[in-house]
Short mmCIF file of C-alpha atoms and ligand atoms in Angstrom, two decimals:
data_model
loop_
_atom_site.label_atom_id
_atom_site.label_comp_id
_atom_site.label_asym_id
_atom_site.label_seq_id
_atom_site.Cartn_x
_atom_site.Cartn_y
_atom_site.Cartn_z
CA MET R 17 -3.98 -33.38 -8.08
CA GLN R 18 -1.56 -31.88 -10.38
CA PHE R 19 1.84 -31.54 -9.41
CA GLU R 20 5.00 -29.62 -10.83
CA SER R 21 8.79 -29.78 -10.50
CA SER R 22 8.15 -29.10 -6.68
CA GLY R 23 7.79 -33.30 -6.58
CA SER R 24 5.17 -35.78 -5.60
CA PRO R 25 3.74 -37.52 -3.03
CA GLN R 26 5.63 -41.14 -3.88
CA ASN R 27 9.27 -39.29 -4.28
CA PRO R 28 10.85 -39.33 -0.90
CA PRO R 29 11.85 -36.42 0.75
CA HIS R 30 15.39 -34.77 1.36
CA ILE R 31 16.06 -35.29 5.19
CA ILE R 32 18.54 -32.21 6.51
CA ALA R 33 19.90 -33.82 9.40
CA ARG R 34 20.53 -31.64 12.55
CA PRO R 35 24.41 -30.33 11.88
CA GLU R 36 23.09 -29.03 8.52
CA HIS R 37 20.41 -26.54 9.38
CA THR R 38 20.05 -24.17 12.34
CA VAL R 39 16.56 -24.92 14.02
CA SER R 40 17.18 -24.84 17.04
CA ARG R 41 15.09 -26.41 19.87
CA ARG R 42 15.94 -23.55 22.00
CA ASP R 43 13.60 -21.52 19.73
CA ILE R 44 10.97 -23.45 20.41
CA GLU R 45 8.62 -22.46 22.27
CA VAL R 46 8.38 -25.45 25.41
CA GLU R 47 4.48 -26.24 24.47
CA ALA R 48 5.15 -26.62 21.49
CA LEU R 49 8.01 -29.19 22.68
CA LYS R 50 5.74 -30.65 25.10
CA VAL R 51 3.54 -31.50 22.29
CA LEU R 52 5.73 -33.02 19.78
CA TYR R 53 7.82 -35.27 22.90
CA ARG R 54 4.56 -36.53 24.06
CA LEU R 55 3.54 -37.63 20.84
CA HIS R 56 6.79 -38.98 20.11
CA HIS R 57 6.55 -40.76 23.25
CA ALA R 58 3.04 -42.48 22.98
CA GLY R 59 4.51 -43.59 19.47
CA TYR R 60 3.60 -40.97 16.76
CA THR R 61 5.14 -39.19 14.03
CA ALA R 62 5.25 -35.55 15.34
CA TYR R 63 6.58 -32.82 13.58
CA LEU R 64 6.52 -28.69 13.62
CA VAL R 65 5.25 -27.44 10.24
CA GLY R 66 4.10 -24.27 8.66
CA GLY R 67 5.42 -20.53 9.30
CA GLY R 68 6.88 -21.79 13.20
CA VAL R 69 9.97 -23.94 11.22
CA ARG R 70 9.88 -21.30 8.55
CA ASP R 71 10.78 -18.38 10.72
CA LEU R 72 13.23 -20.55 12.88
CA LEU R 73 15.23 -21.31 9.11
CA LEU R 74 15.08 -17.53 8.98
CA GLY R 75 16.35 -16.28 11.92
CA LYS R 76 13.51 -15.00 12.88
CA THR R 77 10.61 -14.92 16.27
CA PRO R 78 7.73 -16.75 15.19
CA LYS R 79 4.25 -15.93 15.72
CA ASP R 80 3.36 -19.35 16.19
CA PHE R 81 4.55 -23.43 16.36
CA ASP R 82 1.95 -25.77 14.74
CA VAL R 83 2.11 -29.44 15.17
CA VAL R 84 0.91 -32.62 12.80
CA THR R 85 1.65 -35.78 13.15
CA ASP R 86 -0.57 -38.92 12.20
CA ALA R 87 -2.57 -39.64 15.47
CA ARG R 88 -6.18 -39.36 14.59
CA PRO R 89 -7.90 -36.20 16.84
CA GLY R 90 -9.94 -38.95 18.55
CA GLU R 91 -6.60 -40.30 19.92
CA LEU R 92 -4.70 -37.01 20.81
CA ARG R 93 -7.97 -35.79 23.14
CA LYS R 94 -7.10 -39.29 24.85
CA LEU R 95 -3.70 -37.66 24.87
CA PHE R 96 -4.04 -34.82 25.80
CA ARG R 97 -6.59 -34.18 28.68
CA ASN R 98 -6.57 -30.16 28.27
CA SER R 99 -7.87 -30.14 24.58
CA ARG R 100 -10.77 -30.03 22.05
CA ILE R 101 -11.25 -30.49 19.26
CA ILE R 102 -12.53 -27.83 16.80
CA GLY R 103 -13.72 -27.74 13.20
CA ARG R 104 -16.52 -30.42 11.75
CA ARG R 105 -15.09 -31.01 8.21
CA PHE R 106 -11.33 -30.45 9.16
CA ARG R 107 -11.21 -31.52 12.42
CA LEU R 108 -8.02 -30.42 14.71
CA VAL R 109 -7.22 -30.56 18.32
CA GLN R 110 -6.28 -27.20 20.64
CA VAL R 111 -4.12 -28.18 23.17
CA PHE R 112 -4.71 -25.68 26.59
CA PHE R 113 -1.20 -24.66 28.42
CA LYS R 114 -1.46 -22.64 31.34
CA GLY R 115 -1.99 -18.58 30.78
CA GLY R 116 -4.31 -19.28 27.60
CA HIS R 117 -1.40 -20.26 25.65
CA ILE R 118 -2.56 -22.56 22.60
CA VAL R 119 -1.20 -24.87 20.42
CA GLU R 120 -3.12 -26.11 17.36
CA VAL R 121 -2.41 -30.20 16.41
CA SER R 122 -3.64 -31.65 13.09
CA THR R 123 -3.60 -34.70 11.62
CA PHE R 124 -1.73 -35.48 8.47
CA ARG R 125 -4.48 -34.51 5.72
CA CYS R 126 -4.14 -35.43 2.18
CA ARG R 127 -5.56 -32.45 0.75
CA SER R 128 -6.24 -28.92 1.75
CA GLU R 129 -9.38 -28.21 3.13
CA PHE R 130 -10.14 -25.14 -0.19
CA ASP R 131 -8.38 -28.17 -1.98
CA GLU R 132 -11.09 -30.72 -0.91
CA LEU R 133 -14.32 -27.71 -1.50
CA ALA R 134 -13.60 -27.43 -4.56
CA GLU R 135 -13.19 -30.93 -5.69
CA VAL R 136 -16.68 -31.23 -3.92
CA GLU R 137 -17.89 -29.05 -6.13
CA THR R 138 -16.39 -30.29 -9.01
CA GLY R 139 -16.78 -34.39 -8.74
CA PRO R 140 -16.78 -36.63 -5.81
CA ALA R 141 -14.64 -36.13 -2.79
CA LYS R 142 -12.80 -38.82 -1.55
CA GLU R 143 -13.99 -40.16 1.77
CA THR R 144 -10.98 -39.70 3.86
CA THR R 145 -8.84 -36.33 4.56
CA TYR R 146 -6.38 -37.88 6.09
CA GLY R 147 -3.23 -38.77 4.41
CA THR R 148 0.79 -39.52 4.48
CA PRO R 149 3.31 -36.39 5.58
CA ALA R 150 4.10 -36.38 1.89
CA GLU R 151 0.74 -35.59 1.26
CA ASP R 152 0.54 -33.22 4.12
CA ALA R 153 3.27 -31.44 2.57
CA GLN R 154 1.98 -31.24 -0.96
CA ARG R 155 -1.72 -29.91 0.14
CA ARG R 156 0.35 -27.11 1.73
CA ASP R 157 0.48 -23.05 -0.23
CA LEU R 158 4.33 -22.21 -0.70
CA THR R 159 7.43 -24.34 -0.82
CA ILE R 160 8.85 -22.82 2.61
CA ASN R 161 5.67 -23.04 4.18
CA GLY R 162 6.10 -27.23 4.05
CA LEU R 163 9.40 -28.10 5.63
CA PHE R 164 8.91 -30.30 8.56
CA TYR R 165 10.90 -30.66 12.24
CA ASN R 166 11.07 -33.81 12.98
CA VAL R 167 11.37 -33.80 16.99
CA ALA R 168 12.58 -37.82 17.03
CA ASP R 169 16.10 -37.06 15.52
CA PHE R 170 15.82 -32.76 15.05
CA SER R 171 16.20 -33.71 11.46
CA LEU R 172 14.19 -31.46 8.82
CA VAL R 173 12.21 -33.42 6.23
CA ASP R 174 11.58 -31.02 2.87
CA TYR R 175 9.24 -33.26 0.23
CA VAL R 176 8.55 -30.03 -1.92
CA GLY R 177 11.73 -28.22 -2.08
CA GLY R 178 11.44 -25.72 0.56
CA MET R 179 15.31 -25.45 1.51
CA GLU R 180 16.38 -24.66 -2.19
CA ASP R 181 14.03 -22.11 -2.56
CA LEU R 182 14.83 -20.30 0.55
CA ALA R 183 18.43 -20.78 0.11
CA ALA R 184 17.21 -19.15 -3.27
CA LYS R 185 15.12 -16.63 -1.60
CA ARG R 186 12.34 -17.31 -3.55
CA ILE R 187 8.81 -17.77 -3.25
CA ARG R 188 7.04 -20.93 -5.28
CA VAL R 189 3.93 -22.54 -4.88
CA ILE R 190 3.73 -26.06 -4.64
CA GLY R 191 2.34 -27.57 -7.24
CA ASP R 192 0.83 -25.84 -10.46
CA PRO R 193 0.16 -22.88 -9.64
CA ALA R 194 -2.72 -22.17 -12.17
CA VAL R 195 -4.43 -25.07 -10.38
CA ARG R 196 -3.69 -24.21 -6.56
CA PHE R 197 -5.16 -20.66 -7.09
CA ALA R 198 -8.09 -22.00 -8.75
CA ARG R 199 -9.18 -24.19 -5.90
CA ASP R 200 -7.99 -21.72 -3.33
CA PRO R 201 -7.60 -17.84 -4.69
CA VAL R 202 -6.42 -16.81 -1.30
CA ARG R 203 -3.24 -18.47 -2.20
CA MET R 204 -2.92 -15.57 -4.16
CA LEU R 205 -2.66 -12.93 -1.45
CA ARG R 206 -0.03 -15.44 0.58
CA VAL R 207 2.23 -15.52 -1.84
CA LEU R 208 2.21 -11.56 -2.05
CA ARG R 209 2.34 -11.58 1.41
CA HIS R 210 5.12 -13.59 2.15
CA ALA R 211 7.24 -12.51 -0.65
CA ALA R 212 6.70 -8.69 0.96
CA ARG R 213 7.45 -9.94 4.47
CA ILE R 214 10.67 -11.23 3.85
CA GLY R 215 11.82 -9.81 1.04
CA PHE R 216 11.98 -12.98 -1.38
CA THR R 217 11.49 -12.83 -5.02
CA ILE R 218 7.78 -14.97 -6.87
CA ASP R 219 8.99 -17.27 -8.97
CA PRO R 220 7.68 -16.15 -12.22
CA ALA R 221 5.49 -19.11 -12.60
CA ALA R 222 3.72 -17.85 -9.85
CA TRP R 223 3.61 -14.19 -10.90
CA GLU R 224 2.60 -14.93 -13.91
CA GLU R 225 -0.49 -16.47 -13.07
CA ILE R 226 -1.29 -13.93 -10.70
CA LEU R 227 -1.70 -11.27 -13.53
CA ALA R 228 -3.93 -13.95 -15.54
CA GLN R 229 -6.33 -15.21 -12.71
CA GLY R 230 -6.01 -11.91 -10.43
CA HIS R 231 -9.76 -11.86 -10.93
CA LEU R 232 -10.81 -15.47 -9.70
CA ILE R 233 -10.13 -13.34 -6.17
CA ARG R 234 -13.57 -12.32 -6.41
CA THR R 235 -14.92 -15.99 -5.98
CA CYS R 236 -13.46 -16.34 -2.66
CA PRO R 237 -16.13 -14.89 0.41
CA PRO R 238 -15.64 -11.44 0.70
CA SER R 239 -15.49 -11.66 4.78
CA ARG R 240 -12.74 -14.04 4.46
CA VAL R 241 -10.45 -11.42 1.88
CA ARG R 242 -11.31 -8.93 4.19
CA ASP R 243 -9.69 -10.13 7.66
CA GLU R 244 -6.80 -11.97 4.90
CA LEU R 245 -6.27 -7.74 3.79
CA LEU R 246 -6.27 -6.90 7.73
CA LYS R 247 -3.51 -9.24 8.86
CA ASP R 248 -1.56 -7.67 5.96
CA PHE R 249 -2.28 -3.96 7.47
CA HIS R 250 -0.68 -5.12 10.78
CA SER R 251 1.81 -6.96 9.64
CA GLY R 252 4.44 -3.98 9.76
CA GLN R 253 5.14 -4.81 5.72
CA ALA R 254 1.93 -3.01 4.54
CA LEU R 255 3.33 -1.40 2.29
CA PRO R 256 5.82 -3.51 0.11
CA PHE R 257 2.79 -6.00 0.54
CA PHE R 258 0.49 -3.19 -1.03
CA LYS R 259 3.01 -2.33 -3.52
CA LEU R 260 2.63 -6.00 -4.52
CA MET R 261 -0.74 -5.92 -4.92
CA LEU R 262 -0.58 -2.81 -7.16
CA ASP R 263 1.83 -4.19 -9.33
CA SER R 264 -0.15 -7.65 -9.82
CA LYS R 265 -3.69 -5.32 -10.21
CA LEU R 266 -4.54 -8.21 -7.58
CA PHE R 267 -6.03 -5.07 -5.85
CA TYR R 268 -8.16 -3.76 -8.59
CA ALA R 269 -9.71 -7.53 -8.68
CA ILE R 270 -10.45 -7.14 -5.06
CA PHE R 271 -11.94 -3.70 -5.43
CA PRO R 272 -12.66 -2.58 -8.57
CA ALA R 273 -14.30 0.12 -8.03
CA TRP R 274 -10.67 2.41 -7.62
CA VAL R 275 -9.95 1.37 -11.35
CA GLY R 276 -9.20 4.18 -13.22
CA LYS R 277 -9.89 6.33 -9.69
CA LEU R 278 -6.34 6.79 -8.56
CA GLY R 279 -3.93 6.96 -11.47
CA ALA R 280 0.49 7.03 -10.56
CA SER R 281 -0.98 10.17 -8.18
CA GLY R 282 -3.25 8.26 -6.45
CA GLU R 283 -1.37 5.35 -5.92
CA GLY R 284 1.37 7.24 -4.89
CA ARG R 285 -0.92 8.84 -2.38
CA LEU R 286 -2.02 5.13 -1.15
CA LEU R 287 1.13 4.09 -0.64
CA GLU R 288 2.57 6.81 1.30
CA LEU R 289 -0.35 6.50 3.78
CA ILE R 290 -0.04 3.15 3.82
CA GLY R 291 4.18 3.22 4.54
CA ARG R 292 3.32 5.45 7.60
CA LEU R 293 1.46 2.33 9.00
CA ASP R 294 4.37 0.00 9.17
CA PRO R 295 6.64 2.03 11.52
CA LEU R 296 4.05 2.21 13.85
CA VAL R 297 3.14 -1.15 13.69
CA GLN R 298 7.18 -2.08 14.30
CA ASN R 299 7.30 -0.28 17.36
CA GLY R 300 4.26 -1.74 18.63
CA TYR R 301 1.91 0.93 18.93
CA PRO R 302 -2.05 -0.39 18.97
CA LEU R 303 -4.21 -0.07 16.06
CA SER R 304 -7.80 -0.58 15.65
CA ASP R 305 -9.36 -2.37 12.83
CA SER R 306 -10.94 0.74 12.42
CA LEU R 307 -7.91 3.15 11.92
CA LEU R 308 -6.45 0.86 9.24
CA TRP R 309 -9.39 0.79 7.40
CA ALA R 310 -10.00 4.89 7.81
CA VAL R 311 -6.22 5.25 7.15
CA PHE R 312 -7.10 2.80 3.53
CA LEU R 313 -10.43 4.72 3.02
CA THR R 314 -8.57 7.69 2.74
CA ALA R 315 -6.89 7.32 -0.27
CA PHE R 316 -10.27 7.06 -2.20
CA ILE R 317 -12.42 9.31 -0.39
CA GLU R 318 -10.10 11.96 -0.11
CA PRO R 319 -9.72 14.02 -3.45
CA GLU R 320 -13.33 13.96 -3.44
CA LEU R 321 -13.97 15.85 -0.31
CA LYS R 322 -15.17 19.34 -0.10
CA PRO R 323 -15.81 21.25 3.09
CA ARG R 324 -19.18 20.67 4.68
CA GLU R 325 -21.57 20.24 7.81
CA PHE R 326 -20.55 17.34 9.73
CA LYS R 327 -23.45 15.26 8.80
CA ASP R 328 -22.99 16.12 5.27
CA LEU R 329 -20.12 14.72 5.41
CA ARG R 330 -20.45 11.43 7.21
CA GLU R 331 -23.61 10.75 4.43
CA PHE R 332 -21.38 12.01 1.79
CA ILE R 333 -18.49 9.49 3.10
CA GLN R 334 -21.10 6.54 4.38
CA GLU R 335 -21.67 6.85 -0.15
CA LYS R 336 -18.15 6.42 -0.86
CA ILE R 337 -17.04 3.75 1.31
CA LYS R 338 -19.57 1.35 0.45
CA ALA R 339 -18.56 2.27 -3.30
CA ALA R 340 -14.98 2.10 -2.31
CA LEU R 341 -15.31 -1.56 -0.74
CA GLY R 342 -17.28 -2.74 -3.47
CA GLY R 343 -18.15 -6.38 -1.77
CA ILE R 344 -15.57 -6.37 0.79
CA GLU R 345 -17.86 -7.18 3.71
CA PHE R 346 -18.05 -4.97 6.86
CA PRO R 347 -20.11 -4.85 9.92
CA ARG R 348 -22.25 -1.99 10.17
CA ALA R 349 -20.71 -1.08 13.53
CA ARG R 350 -17.56 -0.81 11.98
CA GLN R 351 -18.72 1.62 8.98
CA ASP R 352 -20.62 3.40 11.42
CA GLU R 353 -17.08 4.12 13.04
CA VAL R 354 -15.04 4.43 10.32
CA SER R 355 -17.02 6.78 8.39
CA GLN R 356 -17.40 9.33 11.40
CA MET R 357 -14.02 8.91 12.30
CA LEU R 358 -13.10 10.32 8.44
CA ALA R 359 -15.48 13.04 8.58
CA LEU R 360 -14.56 14.39 12.24
CA GLU R 361 -10.81 14.56 10.49
CA ALA R 362 -12.22 16.07 7.87
CA ARG R 363 -14.25 18.55 10.31
CA MET R 364 -10.91 19.22 12.45
CA ALA R 365 -8.69 19.57 10.15
CA PRO R 366 -9.10 23.23 8.46
CA LEU R 367 -9.87 24.28 12.31
CA LEU R 368 -6.64 23.04 13.64
CA ALA R 369 -4.56 23.98 10.47
CA LYS R 370 -5.67 28.01 11.38
CA GLY R 371 -5.42 26.86 14.51
CA GLN R 372 -8.64 27.69 15.63
CA PRO R 373 -10.04 25.56 19.18
CA ILE R 374 -12.04 22.03 18.25
CA PRO R 375 -15.35 22.42 19.59
CA ALA R 376 -16.49 20.91 22.77
CA ARG R 377 -19.64 18.94 20.85
CA LEU R 378 -16.43 17.45 18.86
CA THR R 379 -14.34 16.68 21.62
CA ARG R 380 -16.91 15.12 23.15
CA LEU R 381 -17.39 12.36 20.85
CA ARG R 382 -16.64 8.76 21.55
CA LEU R 383 -14.16 8.35 18.51
CA TYR R 384 -12.16 12.25 18.72
CA SER R 385 -9.29 10.33 20.31
CA ALA R 386 -9.00 7.88 18.26
CA THR R 387 -9.94 10.68 14.57
CA TRP R 388 -6.91 12.69 16.69
CA LEU R 389 -4.67 9.69 15.84
CA LEU R 390 -6.01 9.66 12.67
CA HIS R 391 -5.10 13.51 11.93
CA GLN R 392 -1.82 13.32 13.25
CA PHE R 393 -1.40 10.01 11.27
CA LYS R 394 -1.82 12.22 8.25
CA THR R 395 -0.48 15.01 8.83
CA ALA R 396 2.74 14.53 10.60
CA PRO R 397 6.30 15.42 9.43
CA GLU R 398 7.72 11.92 8.62
CA ALA R 399 10.47 12.61 11.12
CA GLU R 400 7.79 13.52 14.15
CA LEU R 401 4.84 10.44 13.12
CA LEU R 402 6.06 8.14 15.72
CA GLU R 403 6.11 10.76 18.10
CA ARG R 404 3.09 12.22 17.50
CA CYS R 405 1.27 9.32 17.17
CA ASP R 406 2.55 8.33 20.64
CA PRO R 407 -0.23 6.31 22.40
CA GLU R 408 0.48 8.18 25.17
CA ALA R 409 -0.02 11.54 23.93
CA LEU R 410 -3.46 10.95 22.91
CA PRO R 411 -6.41 12.94 23.85
CA THR R 412 -7.91 10.72 26.80
CA PRO R 413 -11.11 9.57 25.49
CA PRO R 414 -14.28 11.14 27.83
CA PRO R 415 -15.75 8.55 29.79
CA PRO R 416 -18.79 6.45 28.71
CA ALA R 417 -21.85 8.38 28.34
CA LYS R 418 -24.29 7.76 31.73
CA ARG R 419 -27.30 6.39 30.28
CA ARG R 420 -30.25 8.91 31.15
CA ARG R 421 -33.54 8.06 32.43
CA GLN R 422 -36.09 8.54 29.36
CA ARG R 423 -37.83 12.00 30.56
CA ARG R 424 -41.38 12.55 29.19
CA ARG R 425 -42.09 15.01 26.37
CA ARG R 426 -42.38 18.38 27.22
CA PRO R 427 -45.85 19.81 26.47
CA ARG R 428 -46.62 21.65 23.25
CA GLY R 429 -44.33 25.27 22.97
CA GLY R 430 -41.43 24.13 25.42
CA ARG R 431 -38.25 25.12 24.85
CA GLY R 432 -36.66 23.33 21.70
CA ARG R 433 -33.77 20.99 22.31
CA GLU R 434 -30.29 22.85 20.35
CA LYS R 435 -29.73 21.71 17.15
CA LYS R 436 -26.94 19.14 17.60
CA GLU R 437 -24.26 19.06 14.91
CA GLY R 438 -24.46 15.47 13.62
CA GLY R 439 -25.41 12.08 14.86
CA GLU R 440 -22.68 11.06 17.19
CA GLY R 441 -22.39 7.63 18.82
P1 LIG U 27 2.23 -16.38 9.66
O1 LIG U 27 3.51 -16.04 9.89
O2 LIG U 27 0.97 -15.62 9.26
O3 LIG U 27 0.93 -17.36 10.73
P2 LIG U 27 2.25 -19.48 8.64
O4 LIG U 27 2.41 -19.63 7.11
O5 LIG U 27 2.37 -20.17 9.11
O6 LIG U 27 2.75 -17.73 8.68
P3 LIG U 27 -1.19 -19.39 8.93
O7 LIG U 27 -2.13 -19.04 7.81
O8 LIG U 27 -0.57 -19.36 9.87
O9 LIG U 27 0.85 -18.70 8.34
O10 LIG U 27 -0.78 -21.03 8.01
C1 LIG U 27 -0.25 -22.17 8.87
C2 LIG U 27 0.36 -23.53 7.96
O11 LIG U 27 -0.97 -24.03 6.92
C3 LIG U 27 1.17 -22.40 6.18
O12 LIG U 27 2.48 -22.34 6.93
C4 LIG U 27 0.56 -23.10 4.98
O13 LIG U 27 1.79 -24.95 5.20
C5 LIG U 27 -0.40 -23.80 5.63
N1 LIG U 27 -1.37 -23.13 4.75
C6 LIG U 27 -2.45 -21.50 5.49
N2 LIG U 27 -3.10 -21.46 4.05
C7 LIG U 27 -2.98 -22.31 3.17
C8 LIG U 27 -3.67 -22.54 1.89
N3 LIG U 27 -4.84 -21.84 1.45
N4 LIG U 27 -3.78 -23.41 1.27
C9 LIG U 27 -2.41 -24.11 1.28
N5 LIG U 27 -2.28 -24.70 2.95
C10 LIG U 27 -2.37 -23.19 3.59
MG1 LIG U 28 0.99 -19.56 11.49
#
């Protein structure tokens, strides 16, 4: 493996003793502490690692706490009765607690699963994936995500220069960005994500590499890229993330159909729409994935929308969604929901603007309430956004339609069914 200035597995770690750092046991969730202590008392090395350590050092509440140890999966299963092994090649152990809480424990590895997959393609893979703590730190993505908290003496163990980068408010890739991005291009998204979330600057070596190699993201499984982007929509910091996506052009590598289509005003509109998501997420409003995609796709579809009947609108929008997403995979049901919401909103908007009522056949649609939210989201003045999108203020969705027993066809000449506007459901 190739390493840069952030050290190599041979270098001793920088140990930061308890009085010299701010990570306190009080702030670590009790389940993760129980796992750490049980491992320690059984004679294993046990560290807290990843986002949990990073967020505690930043004074933020971590989303989850991951544990890493020298105990192997089989040993972990014996130590924690209420646990299971997941993953085939890269096995880790989930320890279950009351209330459905899970702590994930992995064994020190010598490389990331993505580095290993890349190596399988270019040469023989190493027999074992397990490794030393030093190797485990080096396989991680960013220096600020590679710090260990050692439950044995409450010290921090830094093999990668993470403490220095935290102090400098800098996002730096562990190892050579060219190598690490080529092996897993999703790391480019992770660089932008973490910079956006905590307002850090991106190390020039990583930034230059994203500018030069952004196109590699198209080699990743599209479903993985989609799921990664969803995390950013839900992050409450989607605006700074998408700004970086546009500045670095990584956005256009993922969505090539948008190249030359947005222009400065289109980019502005996209950021305006995405920027409205953040206050809602920050205030804990529940936002469905369909709504998030509908908001995002509005920037692509809106300039070409002309008044049409609902059914035509849906067909037109479905085509546009396919074009806008390029290779990004989308389950059929999700695509249908998003296209229906966009079409319904386009149908409702002129009526609402003129103060006209929405026909009952539209208000009865399953997605009417979600579409109402989309409309409020798009049209509310900035100062009223939270109030108008308040989940309590949404129209209640109609009860699920009862399944009617199939009637026999009427004989010829019987009363024809009233023509409905568009397909529903
Ligand atoms: P979050 O707060 O979003 O959970 P996180 O850094 O914990 O941030 P996770 O996706 O939970 O992100 O990953 C846990 C840890 O696994 C990371 O901190 C990092 O050390 C490592 N990691 C995650 N993805 C990669 C990757 N693609 N390559 C190398 N290491 C990774
Ligand atoms: Mg995490």
